[in-house]
XYZ file of C-alpha atoms in Angstrom:
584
model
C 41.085 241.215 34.843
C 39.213 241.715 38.126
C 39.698 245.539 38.924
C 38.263 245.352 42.499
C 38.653 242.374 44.887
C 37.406 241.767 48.228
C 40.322 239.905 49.702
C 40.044 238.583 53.245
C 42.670 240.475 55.674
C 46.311 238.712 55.741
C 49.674 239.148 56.839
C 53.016 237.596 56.049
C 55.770 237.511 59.207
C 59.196 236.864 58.125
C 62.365 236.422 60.608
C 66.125 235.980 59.856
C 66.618 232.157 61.408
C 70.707 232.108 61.305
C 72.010 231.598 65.372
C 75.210 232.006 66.717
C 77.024 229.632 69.154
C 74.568 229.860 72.490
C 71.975 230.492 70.751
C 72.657 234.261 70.178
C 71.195 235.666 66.749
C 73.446 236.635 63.880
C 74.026 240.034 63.590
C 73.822 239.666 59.598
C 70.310 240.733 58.202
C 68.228 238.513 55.927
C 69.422 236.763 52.824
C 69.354 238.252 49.584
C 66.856 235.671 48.249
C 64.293 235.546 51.021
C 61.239 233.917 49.670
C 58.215 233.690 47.226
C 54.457 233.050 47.418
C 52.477 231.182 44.574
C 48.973 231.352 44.233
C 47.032 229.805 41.558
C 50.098 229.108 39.874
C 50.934 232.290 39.770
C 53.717 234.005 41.833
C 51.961 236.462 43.990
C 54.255 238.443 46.362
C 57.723 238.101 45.766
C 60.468 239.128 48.532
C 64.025 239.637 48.352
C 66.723 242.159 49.587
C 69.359 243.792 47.543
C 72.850 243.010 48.284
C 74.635 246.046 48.136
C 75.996 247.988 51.149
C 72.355 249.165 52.217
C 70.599 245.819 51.451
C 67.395 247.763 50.296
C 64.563 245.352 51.045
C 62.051 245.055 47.887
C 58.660 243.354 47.883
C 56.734 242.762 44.636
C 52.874 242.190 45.148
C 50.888 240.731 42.103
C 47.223 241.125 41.781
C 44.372 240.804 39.393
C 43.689 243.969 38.622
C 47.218 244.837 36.769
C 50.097 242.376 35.730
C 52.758 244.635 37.073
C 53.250 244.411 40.315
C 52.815 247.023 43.404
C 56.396 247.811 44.515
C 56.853 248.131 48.303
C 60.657 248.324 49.936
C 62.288 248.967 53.088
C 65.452 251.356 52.639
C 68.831 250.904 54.715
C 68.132 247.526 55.319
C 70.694 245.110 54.932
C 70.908 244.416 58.778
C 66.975 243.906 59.211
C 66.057 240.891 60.869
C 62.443 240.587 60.521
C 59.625 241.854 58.246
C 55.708 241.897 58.171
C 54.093 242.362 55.376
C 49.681 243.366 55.743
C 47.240 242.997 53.172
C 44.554 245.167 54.539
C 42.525 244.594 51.161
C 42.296 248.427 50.405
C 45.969 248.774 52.007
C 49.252 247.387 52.415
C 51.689 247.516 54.499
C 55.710 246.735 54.514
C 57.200 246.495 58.271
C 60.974 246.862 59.023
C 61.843 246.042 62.536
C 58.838 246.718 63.981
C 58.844 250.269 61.698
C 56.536 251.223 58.890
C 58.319 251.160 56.364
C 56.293 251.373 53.254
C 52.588 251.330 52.263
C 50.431 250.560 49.248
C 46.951 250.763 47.755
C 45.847 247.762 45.948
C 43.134 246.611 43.832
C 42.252 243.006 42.906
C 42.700 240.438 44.510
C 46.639 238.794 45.394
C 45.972 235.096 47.389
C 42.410 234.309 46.396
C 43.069 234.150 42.571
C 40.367 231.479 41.912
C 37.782 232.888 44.595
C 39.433 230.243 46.968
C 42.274 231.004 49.292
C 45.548 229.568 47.434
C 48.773 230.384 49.002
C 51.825 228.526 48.801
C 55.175 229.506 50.715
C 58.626 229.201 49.056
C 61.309 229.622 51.022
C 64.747 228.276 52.381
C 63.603 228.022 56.181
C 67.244 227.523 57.189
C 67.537 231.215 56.635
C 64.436 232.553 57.006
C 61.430 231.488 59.326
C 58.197 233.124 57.654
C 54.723 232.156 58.730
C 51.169 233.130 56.716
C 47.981 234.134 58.783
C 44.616 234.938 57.855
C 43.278 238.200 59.430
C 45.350 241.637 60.229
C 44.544 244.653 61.495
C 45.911 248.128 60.529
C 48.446 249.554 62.815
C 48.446 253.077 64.094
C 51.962 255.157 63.763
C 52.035 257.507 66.873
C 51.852 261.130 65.761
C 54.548 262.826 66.807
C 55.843 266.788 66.971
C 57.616 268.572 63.703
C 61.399 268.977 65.005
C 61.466 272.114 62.536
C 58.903 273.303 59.771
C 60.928 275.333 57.382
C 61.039 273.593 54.072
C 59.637 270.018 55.855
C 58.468 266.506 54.173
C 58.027 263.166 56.338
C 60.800 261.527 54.090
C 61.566 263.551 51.454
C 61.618 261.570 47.888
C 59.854 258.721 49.947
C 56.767 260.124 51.659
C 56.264 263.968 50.312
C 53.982 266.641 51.056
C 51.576 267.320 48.326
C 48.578 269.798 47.340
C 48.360 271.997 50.561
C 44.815 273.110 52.217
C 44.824 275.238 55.094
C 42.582 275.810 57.576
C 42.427 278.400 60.500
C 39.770 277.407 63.327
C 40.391 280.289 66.253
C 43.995 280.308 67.389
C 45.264 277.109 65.487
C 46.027 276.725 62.461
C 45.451 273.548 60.516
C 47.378 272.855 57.485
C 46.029 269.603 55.418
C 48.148 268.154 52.636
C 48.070 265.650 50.022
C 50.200 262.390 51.706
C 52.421 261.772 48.708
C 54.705 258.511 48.299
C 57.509 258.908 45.559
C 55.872 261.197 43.516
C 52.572 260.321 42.710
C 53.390 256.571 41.792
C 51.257 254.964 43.825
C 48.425 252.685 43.015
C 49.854 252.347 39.275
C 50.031 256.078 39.225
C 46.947 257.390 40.636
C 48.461 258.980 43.009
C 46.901 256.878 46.184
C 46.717 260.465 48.348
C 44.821 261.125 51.401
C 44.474 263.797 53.965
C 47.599 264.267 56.430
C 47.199 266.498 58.944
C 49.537 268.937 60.713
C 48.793 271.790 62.807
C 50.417 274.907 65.058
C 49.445 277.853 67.106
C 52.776 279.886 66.555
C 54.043 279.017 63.127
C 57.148 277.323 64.648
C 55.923 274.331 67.191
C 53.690 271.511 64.432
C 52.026 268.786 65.383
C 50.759 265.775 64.034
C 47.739 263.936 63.683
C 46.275 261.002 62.418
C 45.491 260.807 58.747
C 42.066 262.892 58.264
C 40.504 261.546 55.035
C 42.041 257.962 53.669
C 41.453 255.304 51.211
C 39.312 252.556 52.036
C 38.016 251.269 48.922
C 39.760 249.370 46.435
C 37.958 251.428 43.613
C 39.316 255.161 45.531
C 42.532 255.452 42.964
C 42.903 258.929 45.071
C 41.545 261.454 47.470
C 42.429 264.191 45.515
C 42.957 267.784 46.775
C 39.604 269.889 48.621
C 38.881 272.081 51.548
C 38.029 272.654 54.822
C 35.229 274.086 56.512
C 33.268 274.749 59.726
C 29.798 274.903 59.560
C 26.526 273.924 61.804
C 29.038 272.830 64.540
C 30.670 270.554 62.981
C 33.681 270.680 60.451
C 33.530 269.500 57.102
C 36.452 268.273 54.845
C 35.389 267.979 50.858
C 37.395 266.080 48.907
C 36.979 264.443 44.884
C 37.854 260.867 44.630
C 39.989 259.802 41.259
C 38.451 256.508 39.960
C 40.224 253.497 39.300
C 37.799 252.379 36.041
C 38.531 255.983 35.056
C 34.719 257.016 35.294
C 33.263 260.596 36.630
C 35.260 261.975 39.843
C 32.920 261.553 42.725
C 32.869 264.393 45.120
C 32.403 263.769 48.615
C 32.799 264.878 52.550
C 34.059 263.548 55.619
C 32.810 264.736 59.259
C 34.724 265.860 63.019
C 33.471 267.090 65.820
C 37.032 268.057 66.514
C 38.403 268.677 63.299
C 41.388 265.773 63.918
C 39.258 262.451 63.450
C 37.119 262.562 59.931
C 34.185 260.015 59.093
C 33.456 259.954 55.651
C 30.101 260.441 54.944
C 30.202 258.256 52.316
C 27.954 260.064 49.683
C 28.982 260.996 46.293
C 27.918 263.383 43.660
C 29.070 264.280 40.133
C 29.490 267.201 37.758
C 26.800 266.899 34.773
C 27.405 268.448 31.225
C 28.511 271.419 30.130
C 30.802 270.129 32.656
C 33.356 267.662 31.856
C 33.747 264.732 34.780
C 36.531 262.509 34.813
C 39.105 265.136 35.819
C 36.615 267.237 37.929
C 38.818 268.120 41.288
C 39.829 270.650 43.847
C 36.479 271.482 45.434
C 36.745 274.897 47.361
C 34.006 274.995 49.408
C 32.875 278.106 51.459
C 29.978 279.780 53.051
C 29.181 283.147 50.676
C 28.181 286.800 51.675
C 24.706 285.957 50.134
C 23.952 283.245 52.663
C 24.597 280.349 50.682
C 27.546 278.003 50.607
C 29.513 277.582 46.864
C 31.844 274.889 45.899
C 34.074 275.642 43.094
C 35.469 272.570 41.049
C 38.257 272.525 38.458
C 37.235 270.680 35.053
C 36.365 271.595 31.588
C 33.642 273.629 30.217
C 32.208 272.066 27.236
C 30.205 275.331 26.327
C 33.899 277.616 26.141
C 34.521 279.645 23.130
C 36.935 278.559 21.983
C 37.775 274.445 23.241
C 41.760 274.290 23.517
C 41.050 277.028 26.562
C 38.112 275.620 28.299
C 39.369 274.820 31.428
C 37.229 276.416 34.299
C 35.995 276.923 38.327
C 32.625 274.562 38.063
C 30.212 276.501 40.572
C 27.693 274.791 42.494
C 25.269 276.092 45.140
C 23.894 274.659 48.345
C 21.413 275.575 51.348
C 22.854 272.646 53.231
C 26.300 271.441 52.403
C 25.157 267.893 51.173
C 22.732 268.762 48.147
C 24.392 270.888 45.411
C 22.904 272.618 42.379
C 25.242 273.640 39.362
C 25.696 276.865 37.783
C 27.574 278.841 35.362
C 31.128 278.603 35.415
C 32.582 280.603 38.415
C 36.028 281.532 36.072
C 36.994 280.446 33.143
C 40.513 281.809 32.939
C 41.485 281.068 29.273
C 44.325 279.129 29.819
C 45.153 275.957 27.887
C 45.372 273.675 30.945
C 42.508 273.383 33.867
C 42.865 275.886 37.187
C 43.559 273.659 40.024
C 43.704 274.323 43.827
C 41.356 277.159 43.961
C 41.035 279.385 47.025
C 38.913 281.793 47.912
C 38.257 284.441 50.429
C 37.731 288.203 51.728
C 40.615 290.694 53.040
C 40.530 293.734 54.713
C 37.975 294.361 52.277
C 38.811 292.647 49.079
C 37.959 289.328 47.979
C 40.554 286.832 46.041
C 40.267 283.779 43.904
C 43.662 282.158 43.407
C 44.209 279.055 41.471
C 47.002 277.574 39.554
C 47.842 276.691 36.605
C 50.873 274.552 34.878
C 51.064 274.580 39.230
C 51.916 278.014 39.043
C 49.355 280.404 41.395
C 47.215 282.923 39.594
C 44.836 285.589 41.282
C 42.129 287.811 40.561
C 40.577 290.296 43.341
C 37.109 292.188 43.081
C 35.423 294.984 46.008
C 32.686 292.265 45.048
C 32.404 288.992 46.339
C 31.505 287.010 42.848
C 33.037 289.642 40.570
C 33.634 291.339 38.058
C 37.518 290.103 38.524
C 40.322 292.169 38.093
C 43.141 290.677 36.577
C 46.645 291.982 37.702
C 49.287 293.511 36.077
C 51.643 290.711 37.897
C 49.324 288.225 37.963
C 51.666 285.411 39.035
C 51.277 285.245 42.714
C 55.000 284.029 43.602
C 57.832 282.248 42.106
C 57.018 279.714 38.717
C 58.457 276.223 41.197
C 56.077 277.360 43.923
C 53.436 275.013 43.553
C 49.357 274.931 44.077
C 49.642 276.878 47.139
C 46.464 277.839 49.074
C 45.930 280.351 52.398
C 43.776 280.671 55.462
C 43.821 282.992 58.548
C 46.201 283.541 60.714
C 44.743 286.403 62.922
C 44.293 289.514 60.660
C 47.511 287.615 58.312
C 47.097 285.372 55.979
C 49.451 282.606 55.506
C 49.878 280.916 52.208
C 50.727 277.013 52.006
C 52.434 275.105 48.939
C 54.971 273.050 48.118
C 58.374 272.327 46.287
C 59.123 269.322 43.581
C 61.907 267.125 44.475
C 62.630 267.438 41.008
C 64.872 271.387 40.299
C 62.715 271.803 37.152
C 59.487 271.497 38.610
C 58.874 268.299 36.372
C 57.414 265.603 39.178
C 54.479 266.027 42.115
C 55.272 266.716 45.530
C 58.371 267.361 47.194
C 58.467 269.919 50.519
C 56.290 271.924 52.479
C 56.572 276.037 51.348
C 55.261 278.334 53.596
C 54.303 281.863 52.887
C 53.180 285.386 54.019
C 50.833 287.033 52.336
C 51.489 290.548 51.594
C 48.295 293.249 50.851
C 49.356 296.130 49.267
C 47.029 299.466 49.540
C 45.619 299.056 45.887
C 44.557 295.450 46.638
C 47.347 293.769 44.922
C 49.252 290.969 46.874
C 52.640 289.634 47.514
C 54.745 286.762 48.991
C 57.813 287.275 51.766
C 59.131 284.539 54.190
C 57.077 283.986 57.718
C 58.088 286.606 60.003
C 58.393 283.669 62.971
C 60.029 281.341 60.837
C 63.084 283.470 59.210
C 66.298 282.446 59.293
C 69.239 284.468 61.485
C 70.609 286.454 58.632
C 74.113 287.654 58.253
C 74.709 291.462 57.233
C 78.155 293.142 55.146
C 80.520 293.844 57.951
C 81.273 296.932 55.937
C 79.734 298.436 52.658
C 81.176 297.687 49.586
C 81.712 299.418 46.391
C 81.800 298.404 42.612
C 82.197 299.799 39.437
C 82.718 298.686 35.996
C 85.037 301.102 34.842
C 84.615 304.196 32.350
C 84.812 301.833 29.325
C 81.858 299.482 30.959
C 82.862 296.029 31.236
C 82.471 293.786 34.432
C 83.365 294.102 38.353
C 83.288 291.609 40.855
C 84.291 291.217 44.447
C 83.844 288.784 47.087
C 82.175 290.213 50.209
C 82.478 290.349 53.705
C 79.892 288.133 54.616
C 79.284 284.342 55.431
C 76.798 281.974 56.411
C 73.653 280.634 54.492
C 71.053 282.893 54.728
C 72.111 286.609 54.154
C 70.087 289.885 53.902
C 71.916 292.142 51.584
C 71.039 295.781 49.975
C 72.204 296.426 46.357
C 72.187 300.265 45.476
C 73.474 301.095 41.894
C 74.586 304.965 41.793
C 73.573 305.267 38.692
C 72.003 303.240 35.484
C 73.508 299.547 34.717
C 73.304 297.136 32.675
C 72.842 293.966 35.311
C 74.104 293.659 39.264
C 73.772 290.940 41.977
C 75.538 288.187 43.909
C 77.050 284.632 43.600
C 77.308 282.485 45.653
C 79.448 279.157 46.037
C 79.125 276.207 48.385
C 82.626 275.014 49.266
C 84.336 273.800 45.433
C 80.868 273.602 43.885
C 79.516 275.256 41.047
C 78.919 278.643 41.572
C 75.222 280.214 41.241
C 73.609 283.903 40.059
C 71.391 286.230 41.672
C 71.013 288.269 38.208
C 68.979 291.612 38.834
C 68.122 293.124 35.363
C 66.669 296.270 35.234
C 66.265 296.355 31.608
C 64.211 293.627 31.542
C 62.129 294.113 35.082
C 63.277 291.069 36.165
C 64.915 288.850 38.833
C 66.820 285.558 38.444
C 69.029 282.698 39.434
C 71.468 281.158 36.969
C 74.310 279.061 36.513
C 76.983 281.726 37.435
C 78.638 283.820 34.200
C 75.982 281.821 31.590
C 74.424 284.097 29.656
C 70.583 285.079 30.004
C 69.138 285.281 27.026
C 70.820 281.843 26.180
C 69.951 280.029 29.769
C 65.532 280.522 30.000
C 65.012 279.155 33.363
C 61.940 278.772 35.765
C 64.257 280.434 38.393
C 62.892 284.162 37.467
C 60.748 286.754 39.041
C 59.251 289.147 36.204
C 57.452 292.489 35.980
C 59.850 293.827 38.842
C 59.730 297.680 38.656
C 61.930 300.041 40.170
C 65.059 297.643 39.898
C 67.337 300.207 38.791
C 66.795 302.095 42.154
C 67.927 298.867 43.958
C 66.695 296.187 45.909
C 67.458 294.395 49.010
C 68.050 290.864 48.673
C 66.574 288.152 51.383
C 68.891 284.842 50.840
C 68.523 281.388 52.308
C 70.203 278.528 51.058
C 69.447 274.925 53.222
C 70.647 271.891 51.592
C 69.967 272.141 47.708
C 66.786 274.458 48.436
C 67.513 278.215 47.555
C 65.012 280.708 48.809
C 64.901 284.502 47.804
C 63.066 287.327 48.678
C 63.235 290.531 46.721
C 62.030 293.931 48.071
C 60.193 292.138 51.267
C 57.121 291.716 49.033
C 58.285 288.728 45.946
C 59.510 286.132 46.618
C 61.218 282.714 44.543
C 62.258 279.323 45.914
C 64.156 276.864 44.023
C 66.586 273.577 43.491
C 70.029 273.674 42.942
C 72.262 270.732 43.051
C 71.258 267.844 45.204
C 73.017 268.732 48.729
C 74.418 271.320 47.858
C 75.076 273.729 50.824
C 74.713 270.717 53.148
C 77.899 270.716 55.227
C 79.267 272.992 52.969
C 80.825 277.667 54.090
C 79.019 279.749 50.830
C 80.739 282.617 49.880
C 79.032 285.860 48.441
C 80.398 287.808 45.494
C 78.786 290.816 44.246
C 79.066 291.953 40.613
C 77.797 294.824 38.283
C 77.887 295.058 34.859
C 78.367 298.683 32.495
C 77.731 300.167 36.350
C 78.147 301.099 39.567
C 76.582 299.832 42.603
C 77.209 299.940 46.447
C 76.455 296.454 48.269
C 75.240 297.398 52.298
């Protein structure tokens, strides 16, 4: 089949034709069967609306490149009276009522099967009137202003953010993500990203732009993850496209004068052996102390030791930003999956490499700008679910930028936006707490409270005199214990576990009263010392998203049950175990 097509620009208007008595329209929506185009014998879009209670509108499109179809729908639609539907040849789009309500990223080619235009309509035109053009044009979606940042995606589940790269450029800074729709499904699963674009100059008012970097070839299957950077006047955004004949990743670079509106520059380079291509991704481009500017890619290294742990930070050199040399592998971690998302810069004095892997961030920091790295004790640079995340500037700060899975076990791409603060402690090591300008108002105990086990051990537990979602509490145990924390409960719901366990230097969230060693979870901060002296305890709970922050300086986000403090009073227990311990 034809992989690539170069189908001339169409669009498909369809309109609910039911009238009432003098000539008013029917408030019912379009009917569940709505129509069908054939070409070449062949059906090519198919269009019909489910007929439940929200009538989701679904729209198959066929091409020659795949025999299952692109799937585009309209949600909440059973009282939709009209919908356009644009083949833009590298794009398509699904209009609702005049609102965008779905977009794909073909290949192939859908009405000119046989090199001809063939397109035959088949509908009942007493309910629908639908009319086929030649010719469209894409059509621009205002960008407007973020109501509220904390924990944001443009339709969560729907349209997600993904891989996070931000930028700071004086006083603004520009956070670039990944534009994700349902979870990297897209284009028959390549993903189909591109470069949104959101910025701020406070943390708390975001705006948005227009898309930075986007598909506009049928063979792009992605514009996977890169960087940012402003050099010789102008700003550069790097970027590795994710081929559609599955050949070598081509890495590339788009131009601004003004850092919103991108031109790609369209020329492409690849990795060459030792370095594998296919996967190559994630370049992190920036100008070095010795002069030069570096780009570090994640692939393979076909020279590693030992093979099953050859995943690496390709490094490649340039004078000029558009002709690269390759070197020896920047890092080669030893992990048995590729470091992705790499960042890189200098702090008060150190310099840091993070990267991820398993989407988990990593560091290393060095007095040196290339090295030798020193690997951490607590390596892990925040919670396990906190994915890819990347920093940049924010005066002398530095603010770090991931993201959240829709899915609570971390098993699917892309969910909400996760920002962070980057903490520096004096030996060089960092940390993770929430953004001072975008913290919740936290409740406090209205009085301290006191629990003890009892002189035979056991278990105490007490509700406390506190309410609201997002609580700031200060657990002290008087002397050695087995485990202490909190629970909380939404309403009647299932009830959840703060667990601190000083035995184990650790930190987690559970399923309230399961036991630990019998319930391993992702929901766990490790290599927490000091625990037995206490902690406080930073809580936020905002729909099923739980967000902790232990000590001011680690922090762990998670899912709990879908909704689950939406609408909902939590109440706070605290409990101690073969202890005592005073909750203030």
């Amino acid at each position: 089949m034809d992989i690539l097509g170069q189908e001339e620009k169409w669009s498909l208007a369809v309109e609910a034709a039911g009238n009432q008595a003098g000539g008013q329209e029917a408030e019912c929506g379009l009917p569940a069967a709505i129509l069908d185009i054939v070409s070449d014998g062949k059906t090519a879009v198919r269009l019909y609306r489910q007929e439940d209670a929200a009538g989701k509108v679904v729209c198959e499109v066929y091409t020659t490149a795949s025999e299952e179809p692109l799937i585009l729908t309209a949600e909440n639609a059973a009282k939709v009276r009209s919908l356009r539907l644009v083949w833009l040849n590298y794009r398509i789009e699904l209009w609702a009522d005049g609102r965008l309500a779905d977009e794909e990223w073909p290949a192939g080619s859908c009405l000119t099967r046989s090199g001809v235009w063939d397109a035959r309509l088949i509908c009942s035109e007493e309910m629908v009137r639908a009319r086929l053009e030649k010719g469209a044009q894409k059509t621009a979606e205002e960008p407007g202003e973020i109501a509220d940042i904390r924990y944001w995606a443009p339709e969560p589940g729907r349209h997600n953010v993904g891989d996070c790269m931000p930028f700071s450029d004086g006083d603004t800074f520009h956070l670039f993500y990944l534009k994700d729709r349902h979870q990297h499904k897209a284009k028959w699963g390549k993903g189909a990203h591109q470069f949104a674009h959101i910025s701020t100059r406070d943390m708390v008012h975001w705006k948005q732009h227009p898309v930075a970097v986007e598909i506009t070839h049928q063979w792009e299957g992605s514009i996977c993850t890169g960087s940012v950077i402003r050099a010789k006047g102008k700003y550069y955004a790097f970027y590795a496209v994710r081929m559609m004949d599955g050949s070598g990743a081509r890495l590339s670079w788009a131009v601004s004068d003004d850092c919103i509106h991108f031109t790609k520059s369209e020329q492409y380079f690849t990795l060459q052996p030792p370095y594998e291509t296919v996967s190559a991704r994630d370049p992190e481009v920036f100008a070095g102390a010795d002069g030069s500017y570096h780009m570090l890619v994640t692939t393979d290294f076909e020279d590693a030791q030992v093979r099953e742990r050859n995943g690496c930070l390709a490094h490649l050199v340039s004078d000029d930003l558009e002709n690269w040399r390759q070197e020896k592998p920047f890092l080669v971690p030893g992990y048995t999956d590729q470091p992705e998302c790499s960042d890189y810069f200098e702090w008060n004095g150190w310099y840091y490499l993070i990267f991820s892997n398993y989407g988990t961030a990593k560091y290393r920091y060095s007095r040196t700008p290339f090295g030798p790295w020193i690997c951490p004790e607590q390596e892990i640079l925040d919670g396990l679910l906190y994915r890819v995340p990347k920093t940049a500037a924010f005066g002398n700060r530095r603010i770090a930028a991931g993201f959240l899975c829709i899915h609570p076990e971390g098993e699917s791409y892309a969910g909400n936006l996760i920002l962070r603060e980057v903490v520096q402690r004096a030996d060089g090591t960092l940390g993770t707490c929430p953004v001072k300008e975008l913290r919740w108002e936290e409740s406090r105990l209205q009085e301290t409270v006191m629990l003890e086990s009892g002189e035979s051990g056991g278990y105490a537990q007490k509700r406390l005199p506190i309410s609201g979602n997002s609580v700031k509490i200060e657990a002290k145990p008087e002397e050695s214990c087995g485990n202490y924390g909190l629970i909380l409960q939404a309403g009647d719901k299932a009830a959840w576990e703060i667990r601190v366990e000083p035995g184990l230097d650790a930190v987690g969230i559970y399923p309230a009263h399961s036991n630990l060693y019998y319930c391993p979870s992702k929901k766990i901060l490790t290599q927490m010392k000091g625990l037995a002296g206490g902690c406080l305890l930073e809580i936020s709970l905002k729909g099923d998203i739980l967000d902790l922050c232990v000590n001011g300086e680690r922090t762990l986000i998670c899912r709990l049950q879908k909704g689950y403090a939406d609408g909902e009073s939590v109440s706070w227990s605290g409990f101690v175990k073969d202890g005592k311990v005073l909750f203030a």
